Coordinates of C-alpha atoms in Angstrom, one line a residue:
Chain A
X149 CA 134.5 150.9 172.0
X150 CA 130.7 151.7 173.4
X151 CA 128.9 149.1 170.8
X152 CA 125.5 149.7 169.4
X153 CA 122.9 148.6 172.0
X154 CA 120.6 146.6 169.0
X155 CA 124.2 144.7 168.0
X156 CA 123.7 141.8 170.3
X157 CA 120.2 140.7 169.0
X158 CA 120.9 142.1 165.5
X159 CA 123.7 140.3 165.0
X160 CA 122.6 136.3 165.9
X161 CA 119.6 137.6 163.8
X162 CA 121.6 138.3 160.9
X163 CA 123.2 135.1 161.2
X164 CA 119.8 133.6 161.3
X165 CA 118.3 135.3 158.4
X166 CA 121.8 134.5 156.6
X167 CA 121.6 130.7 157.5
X168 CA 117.5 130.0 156.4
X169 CA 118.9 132.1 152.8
X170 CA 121.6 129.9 152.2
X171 CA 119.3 126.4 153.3
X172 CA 116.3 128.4 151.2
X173 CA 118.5 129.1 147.7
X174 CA 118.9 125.6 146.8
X175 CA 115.5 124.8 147.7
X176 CA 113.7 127.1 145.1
X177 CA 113.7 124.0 142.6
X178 CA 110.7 122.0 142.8
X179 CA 110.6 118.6 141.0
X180 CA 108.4 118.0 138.1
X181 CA 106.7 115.7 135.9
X182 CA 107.9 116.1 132.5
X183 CA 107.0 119.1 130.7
X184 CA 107.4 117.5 127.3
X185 CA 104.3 115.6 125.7
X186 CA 105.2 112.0 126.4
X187 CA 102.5 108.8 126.4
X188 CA 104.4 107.3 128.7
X189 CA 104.2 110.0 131.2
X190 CA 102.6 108.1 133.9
X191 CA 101.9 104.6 134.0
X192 CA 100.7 101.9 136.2
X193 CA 104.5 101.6 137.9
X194 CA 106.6 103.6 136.5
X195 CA 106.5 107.9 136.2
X196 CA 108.8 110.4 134.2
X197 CA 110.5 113.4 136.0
X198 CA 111.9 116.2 134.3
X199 CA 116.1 116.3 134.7
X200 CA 117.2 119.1 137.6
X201 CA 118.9 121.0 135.0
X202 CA 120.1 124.3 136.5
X203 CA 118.9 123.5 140.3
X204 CA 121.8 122.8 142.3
X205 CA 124.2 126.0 140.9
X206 CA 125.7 126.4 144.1
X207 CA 127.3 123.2 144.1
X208 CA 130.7 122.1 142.9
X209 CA 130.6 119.2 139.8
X210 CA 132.1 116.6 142.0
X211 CA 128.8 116.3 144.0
X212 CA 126.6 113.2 143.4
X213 CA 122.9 113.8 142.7
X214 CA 120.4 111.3 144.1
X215 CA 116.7 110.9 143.6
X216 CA 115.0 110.5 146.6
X217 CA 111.4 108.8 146.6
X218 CA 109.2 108.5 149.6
X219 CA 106.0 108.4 150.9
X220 CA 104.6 111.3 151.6
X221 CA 104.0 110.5 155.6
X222 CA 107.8 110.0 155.3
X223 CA 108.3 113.3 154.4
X224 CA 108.2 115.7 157.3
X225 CA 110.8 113.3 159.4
X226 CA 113.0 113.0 156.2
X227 CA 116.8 112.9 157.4
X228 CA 119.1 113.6 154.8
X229 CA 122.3 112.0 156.5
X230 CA 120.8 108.3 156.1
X231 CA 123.1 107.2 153.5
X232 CA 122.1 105.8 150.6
X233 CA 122.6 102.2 150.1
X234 CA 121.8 101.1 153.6
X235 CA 118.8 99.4 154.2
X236 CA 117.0 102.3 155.4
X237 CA 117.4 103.7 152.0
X238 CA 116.8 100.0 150.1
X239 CA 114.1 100.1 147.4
X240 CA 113.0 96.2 147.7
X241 CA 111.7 97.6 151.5
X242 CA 109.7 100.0 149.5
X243 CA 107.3 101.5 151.4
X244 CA 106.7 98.9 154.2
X245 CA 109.6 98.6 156.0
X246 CA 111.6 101.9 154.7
X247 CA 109.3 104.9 153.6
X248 CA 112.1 106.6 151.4
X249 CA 114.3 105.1 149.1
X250 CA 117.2 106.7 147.1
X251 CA 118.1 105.7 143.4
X252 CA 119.3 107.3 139.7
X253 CA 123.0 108.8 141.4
X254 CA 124.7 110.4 138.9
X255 CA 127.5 113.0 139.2
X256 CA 126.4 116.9 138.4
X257 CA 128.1 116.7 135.5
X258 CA 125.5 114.9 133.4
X259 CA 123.1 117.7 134.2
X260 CA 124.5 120.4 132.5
X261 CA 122.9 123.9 132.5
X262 CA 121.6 125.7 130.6
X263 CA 119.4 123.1 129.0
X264 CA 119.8 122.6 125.0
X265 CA 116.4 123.6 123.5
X266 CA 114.7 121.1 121.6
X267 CA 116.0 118.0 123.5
X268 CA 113.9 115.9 125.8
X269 CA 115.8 115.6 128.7
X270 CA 113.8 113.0 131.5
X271 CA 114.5 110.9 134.0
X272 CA 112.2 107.4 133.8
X273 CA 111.3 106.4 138.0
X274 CA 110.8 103.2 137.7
X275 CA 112.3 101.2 134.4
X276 CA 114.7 98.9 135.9
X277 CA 113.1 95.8 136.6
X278 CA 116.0 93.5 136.8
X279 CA 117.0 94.6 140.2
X280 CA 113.7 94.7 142.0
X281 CA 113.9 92.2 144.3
X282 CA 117.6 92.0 144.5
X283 CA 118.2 92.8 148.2
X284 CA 122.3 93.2 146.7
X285 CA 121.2 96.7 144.8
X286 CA 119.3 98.3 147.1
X287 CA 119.6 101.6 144.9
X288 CA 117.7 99.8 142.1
X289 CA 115.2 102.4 140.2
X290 CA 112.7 99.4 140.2
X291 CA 109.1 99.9 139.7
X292 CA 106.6 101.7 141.9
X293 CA 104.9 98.9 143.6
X294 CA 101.5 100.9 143.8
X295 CA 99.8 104.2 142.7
X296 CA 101.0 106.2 145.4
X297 CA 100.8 109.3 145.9
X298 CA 104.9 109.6 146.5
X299 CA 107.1 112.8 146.7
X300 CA 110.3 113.2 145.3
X301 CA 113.5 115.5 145.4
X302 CA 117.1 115.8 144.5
X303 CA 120.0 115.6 147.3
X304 CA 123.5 116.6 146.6
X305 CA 126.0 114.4 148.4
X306 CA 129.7 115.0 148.0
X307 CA 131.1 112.0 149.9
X308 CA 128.5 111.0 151.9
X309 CA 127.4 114.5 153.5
X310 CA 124.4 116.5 152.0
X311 CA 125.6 119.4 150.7
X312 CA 122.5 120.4 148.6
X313 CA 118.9 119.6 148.3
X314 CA 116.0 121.0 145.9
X315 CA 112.2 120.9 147.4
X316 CA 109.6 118.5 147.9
X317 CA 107.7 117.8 145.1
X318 CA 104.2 118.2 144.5
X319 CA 102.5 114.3 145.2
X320 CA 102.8 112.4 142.3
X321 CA 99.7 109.6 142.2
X322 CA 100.1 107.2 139.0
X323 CA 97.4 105.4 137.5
X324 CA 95.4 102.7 138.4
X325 CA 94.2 99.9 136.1
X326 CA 90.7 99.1 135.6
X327 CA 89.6 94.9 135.3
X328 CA 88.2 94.5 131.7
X329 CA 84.7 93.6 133.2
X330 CA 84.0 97.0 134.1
X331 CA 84.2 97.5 130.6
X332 CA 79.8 98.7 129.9
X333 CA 77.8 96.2 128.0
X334 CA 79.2 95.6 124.7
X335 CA 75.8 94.8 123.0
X336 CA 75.1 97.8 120.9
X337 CA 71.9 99.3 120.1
X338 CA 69.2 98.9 117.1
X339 CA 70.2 101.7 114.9
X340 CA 67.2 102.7 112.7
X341 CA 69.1 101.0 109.4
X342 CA 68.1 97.8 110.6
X343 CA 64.9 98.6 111.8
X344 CA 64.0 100.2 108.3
X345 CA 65.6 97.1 106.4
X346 CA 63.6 94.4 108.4
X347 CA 59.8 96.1 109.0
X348 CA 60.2 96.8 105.4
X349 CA 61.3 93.5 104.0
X350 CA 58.7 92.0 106.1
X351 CA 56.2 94.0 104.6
X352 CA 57.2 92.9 101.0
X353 CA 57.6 89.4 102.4
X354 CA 54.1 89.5 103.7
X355 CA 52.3 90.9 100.4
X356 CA 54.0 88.3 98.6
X357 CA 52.8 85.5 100.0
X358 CA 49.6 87.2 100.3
X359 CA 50.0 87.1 96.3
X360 CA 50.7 83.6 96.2
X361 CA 47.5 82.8 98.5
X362 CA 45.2 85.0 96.5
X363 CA 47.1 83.3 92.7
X364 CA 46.2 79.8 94.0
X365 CA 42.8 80.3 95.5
X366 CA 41.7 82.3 92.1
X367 CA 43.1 79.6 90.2
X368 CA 41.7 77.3 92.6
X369 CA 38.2 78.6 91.9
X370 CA 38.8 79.2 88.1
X371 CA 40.1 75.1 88.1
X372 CA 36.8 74.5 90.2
X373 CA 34.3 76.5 87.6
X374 CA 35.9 74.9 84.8
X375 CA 35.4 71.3 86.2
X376 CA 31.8 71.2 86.2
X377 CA 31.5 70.9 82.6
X378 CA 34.2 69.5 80.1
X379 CA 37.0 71.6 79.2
X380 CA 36.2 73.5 76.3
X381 CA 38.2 73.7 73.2
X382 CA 41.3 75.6 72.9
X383 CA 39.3 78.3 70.8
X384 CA 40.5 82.0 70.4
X385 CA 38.3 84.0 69.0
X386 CA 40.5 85.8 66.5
X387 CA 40.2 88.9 64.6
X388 CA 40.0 88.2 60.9
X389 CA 39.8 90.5 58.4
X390 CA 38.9 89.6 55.2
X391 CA 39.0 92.1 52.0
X392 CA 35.1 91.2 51.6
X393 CA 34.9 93.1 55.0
X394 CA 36.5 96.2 54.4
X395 CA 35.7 96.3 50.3
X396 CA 32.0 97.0 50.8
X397 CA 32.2 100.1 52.7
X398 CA 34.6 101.1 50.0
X399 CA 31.9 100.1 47.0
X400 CA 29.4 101.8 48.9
X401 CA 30.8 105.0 48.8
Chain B
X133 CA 40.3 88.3 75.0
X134 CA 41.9 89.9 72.9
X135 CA 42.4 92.7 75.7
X136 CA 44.6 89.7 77.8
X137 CA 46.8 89.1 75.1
X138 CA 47.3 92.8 75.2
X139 CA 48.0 92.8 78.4
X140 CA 50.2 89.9 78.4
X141 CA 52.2 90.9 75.7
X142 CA 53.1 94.4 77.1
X143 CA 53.8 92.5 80.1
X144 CA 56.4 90.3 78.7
X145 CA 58.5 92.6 78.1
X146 CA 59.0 94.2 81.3
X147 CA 59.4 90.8 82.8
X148 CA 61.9 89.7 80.9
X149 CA 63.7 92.5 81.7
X150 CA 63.4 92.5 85.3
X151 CA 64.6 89.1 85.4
X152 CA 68.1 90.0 83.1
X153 CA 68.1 92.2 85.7
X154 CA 68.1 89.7 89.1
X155 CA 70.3 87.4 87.4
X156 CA 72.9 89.6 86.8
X157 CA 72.1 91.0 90.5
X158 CA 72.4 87.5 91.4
X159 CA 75.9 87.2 89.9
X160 CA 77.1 90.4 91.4
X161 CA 75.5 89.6 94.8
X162 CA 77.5 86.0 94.6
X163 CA 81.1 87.5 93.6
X164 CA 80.5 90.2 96.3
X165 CA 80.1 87.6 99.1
X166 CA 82.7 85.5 97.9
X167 CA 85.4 88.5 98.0
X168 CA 84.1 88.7 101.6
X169 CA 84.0 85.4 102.9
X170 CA 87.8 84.8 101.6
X171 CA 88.5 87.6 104.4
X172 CA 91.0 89.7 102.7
X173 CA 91.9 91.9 105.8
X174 CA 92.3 88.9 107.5
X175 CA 90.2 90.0 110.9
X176 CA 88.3 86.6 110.3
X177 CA 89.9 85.2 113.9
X178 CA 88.7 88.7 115.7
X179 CA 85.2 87.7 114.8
X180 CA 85.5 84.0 115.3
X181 CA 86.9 84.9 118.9
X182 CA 83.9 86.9 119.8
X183 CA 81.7 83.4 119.3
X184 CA 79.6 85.1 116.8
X185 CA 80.4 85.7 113.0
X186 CA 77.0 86.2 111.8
X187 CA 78.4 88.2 109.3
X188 CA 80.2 85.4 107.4
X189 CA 77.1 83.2 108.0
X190 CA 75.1 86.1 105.8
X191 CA 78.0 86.2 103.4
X192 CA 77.8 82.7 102.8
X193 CA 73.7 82.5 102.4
X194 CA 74.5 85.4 99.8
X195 CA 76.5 83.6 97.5
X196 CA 74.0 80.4 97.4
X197 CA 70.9 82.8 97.3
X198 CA 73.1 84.6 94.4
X199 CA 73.6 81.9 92.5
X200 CA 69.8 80.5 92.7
X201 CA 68.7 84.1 91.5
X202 CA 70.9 83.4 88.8
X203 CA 69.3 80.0 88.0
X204 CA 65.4 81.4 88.5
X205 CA 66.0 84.4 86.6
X206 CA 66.6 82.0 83.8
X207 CA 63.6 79.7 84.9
X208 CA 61.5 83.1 84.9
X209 CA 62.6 84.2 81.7
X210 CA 61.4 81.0 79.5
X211 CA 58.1 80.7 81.4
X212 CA 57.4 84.1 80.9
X213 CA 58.2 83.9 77.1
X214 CA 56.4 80.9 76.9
X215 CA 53.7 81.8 78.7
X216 CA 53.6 78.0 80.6
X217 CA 51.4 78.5 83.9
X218 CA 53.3 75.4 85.4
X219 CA 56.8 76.8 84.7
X220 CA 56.1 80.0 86.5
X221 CA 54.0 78.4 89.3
X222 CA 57.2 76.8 90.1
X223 CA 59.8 80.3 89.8
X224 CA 57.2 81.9 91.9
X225 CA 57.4 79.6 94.6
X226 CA 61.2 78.8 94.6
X227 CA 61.7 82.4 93.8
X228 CA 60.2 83.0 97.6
X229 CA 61.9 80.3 99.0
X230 CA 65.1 82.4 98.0
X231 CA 63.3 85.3 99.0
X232 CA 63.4 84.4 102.1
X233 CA 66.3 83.1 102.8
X234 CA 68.0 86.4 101.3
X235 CA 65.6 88.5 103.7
X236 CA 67.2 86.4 106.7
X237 CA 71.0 87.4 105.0
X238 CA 70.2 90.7 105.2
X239 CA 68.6 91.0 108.7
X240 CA 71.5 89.2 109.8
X241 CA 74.0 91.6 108.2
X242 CA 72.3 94.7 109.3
X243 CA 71.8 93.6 113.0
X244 CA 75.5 91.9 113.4
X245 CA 76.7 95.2 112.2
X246 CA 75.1 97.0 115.0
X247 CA 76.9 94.7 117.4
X248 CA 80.5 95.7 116.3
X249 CA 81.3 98.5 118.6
X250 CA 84.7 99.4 120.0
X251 CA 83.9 97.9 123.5
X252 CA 83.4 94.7 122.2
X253 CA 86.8 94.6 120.6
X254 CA 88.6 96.4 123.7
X255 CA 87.0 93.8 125.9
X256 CA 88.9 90.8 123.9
X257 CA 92.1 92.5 123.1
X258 CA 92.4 92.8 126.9
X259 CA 91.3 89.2 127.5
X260 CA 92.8 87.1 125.1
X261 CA 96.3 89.0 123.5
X262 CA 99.2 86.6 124.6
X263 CA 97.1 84.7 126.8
X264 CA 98.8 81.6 127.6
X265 CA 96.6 79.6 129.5
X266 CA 93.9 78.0 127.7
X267 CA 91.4 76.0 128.8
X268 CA 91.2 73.7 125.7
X269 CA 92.4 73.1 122.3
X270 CA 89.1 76.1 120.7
X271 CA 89.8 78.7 123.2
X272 CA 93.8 78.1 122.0
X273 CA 93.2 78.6 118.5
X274 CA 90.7 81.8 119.2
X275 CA 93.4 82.9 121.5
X276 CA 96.2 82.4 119.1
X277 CA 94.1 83.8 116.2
X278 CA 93.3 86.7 118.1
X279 CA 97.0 87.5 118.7
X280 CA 97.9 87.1 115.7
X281 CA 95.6 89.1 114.0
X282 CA 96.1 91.8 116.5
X283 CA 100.1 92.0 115.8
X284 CA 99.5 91.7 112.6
X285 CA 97.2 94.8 112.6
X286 CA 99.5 96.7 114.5
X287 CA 102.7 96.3 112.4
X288 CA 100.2 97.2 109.5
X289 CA 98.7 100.1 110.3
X290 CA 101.1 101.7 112.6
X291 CA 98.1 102.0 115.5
X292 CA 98.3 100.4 118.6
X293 CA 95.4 99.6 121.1
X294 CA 91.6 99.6 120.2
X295 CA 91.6 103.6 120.9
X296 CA 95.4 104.1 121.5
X297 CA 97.8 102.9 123.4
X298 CA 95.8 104.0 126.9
X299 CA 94.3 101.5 126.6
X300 CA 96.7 99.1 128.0
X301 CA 97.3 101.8 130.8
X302 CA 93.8 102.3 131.7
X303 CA 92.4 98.3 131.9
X304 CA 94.4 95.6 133.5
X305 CA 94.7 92.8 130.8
X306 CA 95.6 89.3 130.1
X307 CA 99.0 90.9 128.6
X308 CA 99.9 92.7 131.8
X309 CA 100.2 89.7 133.9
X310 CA 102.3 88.3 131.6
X311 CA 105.0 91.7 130.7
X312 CA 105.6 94.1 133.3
X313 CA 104.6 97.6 132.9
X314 CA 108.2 99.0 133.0
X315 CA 108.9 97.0 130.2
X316 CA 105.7 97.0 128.8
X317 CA 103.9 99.5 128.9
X318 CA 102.6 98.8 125.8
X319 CA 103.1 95.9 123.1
X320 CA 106.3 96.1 121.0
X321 CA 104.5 96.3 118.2
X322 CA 103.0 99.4 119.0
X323 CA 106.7 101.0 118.4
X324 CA 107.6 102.3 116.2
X325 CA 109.9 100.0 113.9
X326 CA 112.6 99.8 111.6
X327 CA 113.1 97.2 108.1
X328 CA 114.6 94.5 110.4
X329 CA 111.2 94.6 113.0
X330 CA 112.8 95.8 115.9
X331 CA 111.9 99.0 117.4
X332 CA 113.6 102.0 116.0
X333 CA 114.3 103.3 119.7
X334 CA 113.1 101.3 122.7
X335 CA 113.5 103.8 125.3
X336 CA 111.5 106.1 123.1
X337 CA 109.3 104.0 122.9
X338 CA 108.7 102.7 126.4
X339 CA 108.5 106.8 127.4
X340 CA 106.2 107.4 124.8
X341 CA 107.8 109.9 122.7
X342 CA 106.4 110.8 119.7
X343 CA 107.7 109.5 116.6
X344 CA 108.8 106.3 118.2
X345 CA 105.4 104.4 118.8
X346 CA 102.0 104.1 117.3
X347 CA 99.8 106.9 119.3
X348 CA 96.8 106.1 117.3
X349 CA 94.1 103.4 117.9
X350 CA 93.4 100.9 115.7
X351 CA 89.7 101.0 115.9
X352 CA 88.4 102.6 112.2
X353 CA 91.2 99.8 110.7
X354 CA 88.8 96.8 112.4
X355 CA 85.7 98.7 111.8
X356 CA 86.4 99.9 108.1
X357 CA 86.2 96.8 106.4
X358 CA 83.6 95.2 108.3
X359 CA 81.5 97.8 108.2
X360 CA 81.8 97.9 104.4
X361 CA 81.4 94.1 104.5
X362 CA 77.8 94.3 106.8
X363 CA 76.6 97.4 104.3
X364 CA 77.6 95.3 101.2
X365 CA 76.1 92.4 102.6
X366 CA 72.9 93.7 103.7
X367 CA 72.0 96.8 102.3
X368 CA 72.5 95.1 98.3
X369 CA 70.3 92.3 99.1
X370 CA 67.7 95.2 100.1
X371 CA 67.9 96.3 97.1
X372 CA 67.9 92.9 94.9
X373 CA 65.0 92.2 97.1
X374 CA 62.9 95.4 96.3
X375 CA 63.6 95.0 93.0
X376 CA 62.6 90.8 92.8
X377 CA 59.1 92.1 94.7
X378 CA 58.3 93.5 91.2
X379 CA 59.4 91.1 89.4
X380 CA 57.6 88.4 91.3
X381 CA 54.4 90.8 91.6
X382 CA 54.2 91.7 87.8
X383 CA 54.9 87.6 87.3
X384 CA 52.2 86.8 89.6
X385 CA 49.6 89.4 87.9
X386 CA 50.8 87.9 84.6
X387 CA 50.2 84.1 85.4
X388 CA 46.7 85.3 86.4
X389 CA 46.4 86.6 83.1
X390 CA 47.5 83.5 80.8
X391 CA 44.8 81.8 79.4
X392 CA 44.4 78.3 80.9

């Protein structure tokens, strides 16, 4: 049969454009931080992705979902047939001698989709410190030895071939601890209370003594005028009345 | 004279009752200072840790300068009724001495105050909470006291941090060499706990999930107090003292006035 003359490049282009689909469809899921307001969200070692509910629906429950962590100069070589578990992969060579490491495997079935509404559903990077320098668990979800920047993504092994992966995520930096010195002066200011409160006090202080200067001087001179001459008598002149008094402007009338 | 008898007489009066007055002030000021030096929010060992507890030193002054108001108002009373030149020579004079020492109780208040700001308190949390290697036996009681106080405060008032928990994120601290981050983010006692004093749920706690540890700082819990104990302190004596420059005035005019 005479075949169409476009068939022979239309078809291996089909099959191309089919191929990049089916690698594209699984990678539409990006990798988040939480979405849920958590303190904890970042810290100094340790960072909190959102669970990949509903990202790998292509995929049959069986498969094993890994986390993969790595620098992000590690990811444009990335190979996703390294197994996990080797010492490519280990976390205590984390990022010196391997730039990716691979951790949290669980099987699909604990990320069931859809995703109940109202639960927090997270994965902590970072909270087992037990295993962190034991070279015998080499997929130990120890803590971030630095603030980063790292990507992340999800692979889908069934066995030990990838069969699914979701994207690159965004790079994550955590935060980085200040020393206490930078802390600013911790003297605080005059505030205008205590500048009221003293000037005034020290006014009233000041014209009291001033008081007590001028109370002895003048009794000081008064002691000094009286000392020339003997001390009179204890003599008030009082007011007396007597009826004589006030009777003869009463007989006068 | 008989004008200066006037004047004295109308002058008793008023003298007398200014000093019923500062005695009873003095009383007041006395029990006040003593509520505050026994330290009833127990943040004593914060203050002692920063190396200066002005404060208390005012509080202290306050209850002897109460107490000797007390005493002169008494003094000023009978030498005003009886009109003794040598009795209120002697009030005026002691009654400055105490004057003066209550003016330096009440600067001291009002500037130590000033120096309480959240910085200061951030800066020692992060130095001394669970720090376990002490120089000598002082810096190990400040430390302890400091951490004690601090747990203590944080079980209390369900708060954690001097301005939250960031806090421990944001500074490295004496604590973080000590507890890992993963573990640690924070303190335990910044979660959230149940009647036993454990945590009600660690993980929840560690992530930082609401409901399951303290997201608020403990800064107005320090502050409240000792910000009512600098104003107390301070801010009455201002006003015993206005009132005793009256007093002390109208005495002084009055002793000018007795006849010899």
């Amino acid at each position: 049969r005479p075949r169409h003359p476009g068939t022979r490049t239309m078809l291996p282009l089909l099959l191309l454009l089919l191929a990049t689909a089916h690698s594209l469809a699984d990678k539409e899921y990006v990798p988040t931080l939480a979405t849920s307001p958590l303190g904890g969200l970042k810290t100094t070692s340790t960072f909190v992705l959102e669970q990949p509910r509903c990202a790998f629906t292509k995929v049959q429950s069986d498969a094993v979902i890994w986390l993969v962590v790595a620098v992000p100069e590690a990811v444009a070589n990335f190979s996703n047939s390294v197994e996990p578990g080797t010492p490519e992969r280990a976390f205590q060579g984390f990022p010196d001698s391997t730039p990716a490491y691979m951790t949290l495997n669980t099987t699909l079935l604990n990320y069931p989709c859809p995703k109940p509404p109202g639960e927090i559903t997270v994965l902590r990077v970072g909270s087992e410190t037990s295993c962190a320098t034991d070279k015998t668990r080499p997929t130990c979800n120890g803590p971030l030895p630095g603030p980063g920047p790292y990507r992340v993504k999800f692979l889908a092994l069934k066995g030990s071939k990838p069969v699914a992966e979701t994207a690159w995520s965004k790079p994550i930096t955590l935060k980085t601890a200040l020393p206490p010195s930078s802390i600013p002066a911790t003297g605080g200011g005059r505030s205008t209370g205590m500048i009221a409160l003293t000037s005034i006090l020290s006014i009233l202080f000041a014209v009291l003594l001033a008081g007590l200067v001028a109370m002895l001087f003048f009794w000081g001179s008064h002691a000094r005028g009286s000392g020339t001459f003997s001390k009179p008598e204890a003599v008030t002149v009082r007011r007396y009345n007597t009826h004589h008094v006030y009777d003869q402007p009463a007989a006068r009338l | 004279m008989a004008k200066s008898d006037d004047d004295i007489c109308i002058l008793q009066g008023p003298l007398v009752f200014g000093n019923v007055v500062i005695g009873m002030c003095g009383i007041a000021l006395t029990a006040e200072c003593i509520f505050f030096v026994s330290d009833p929010h127990g943040l004593y060992p914060l203050l002692e840790a920063t190396e200066n507890n002005d404060i208390y030193a005012a509080a202290w002054i306050g209850i002897f300068v109460g107490f000797a108001l007390f005493a002169l108002s008494i003094l000023g009373i009978v030498g005003v009724i009886k009109s003794n030149r040598t009795l209120l020579l002697v009030y005026i004079i002691l009654m400055l001495i105490t004057y003066a020492f209550e003016m330096a109780s009440c600067i001291t208040a009002a500037t130590h105050q000033d120096f309480l700001t959240p910085n200061l308190f951030l800066k020692q949390m992060l130095e001394r909470y669970q720090k376990s290697d002490t120089v000598n036996n002082n810096e190990r009681w400040m430390t302890e006291g400091v951490t004690k106080t601090w747990d203590k405060l944080m079980l209390q008032n369900q708060c954690c941090g001097v301005r939250g928990p960031s806090d421990w994120q944001e500074y490295m601290s004496t604590f973080r060499t000590t507890h890992s981050d993963a573990d640690f983010p924070w303190p335990r006692n910044c979660c959230v706990m149940d009647a036993q004093g454990s945590p009600v749920n660690l993980d929840g706690c560690k992530l930082g999930v609401p409901g399951y540890y303290n997201s608020n700082g403990c800064y107005d819990a320090i502050s409240g107090p000792m910000n009512t104990h600098a104003w107390g302190v301070a801010w009455f004596g201002f006003a015993i003292l206005c009132w005793t420059f009256c007093v002390l005035f109208g005495t002084m005019f009055y002793w000018s006035r007795i006849e010899y």
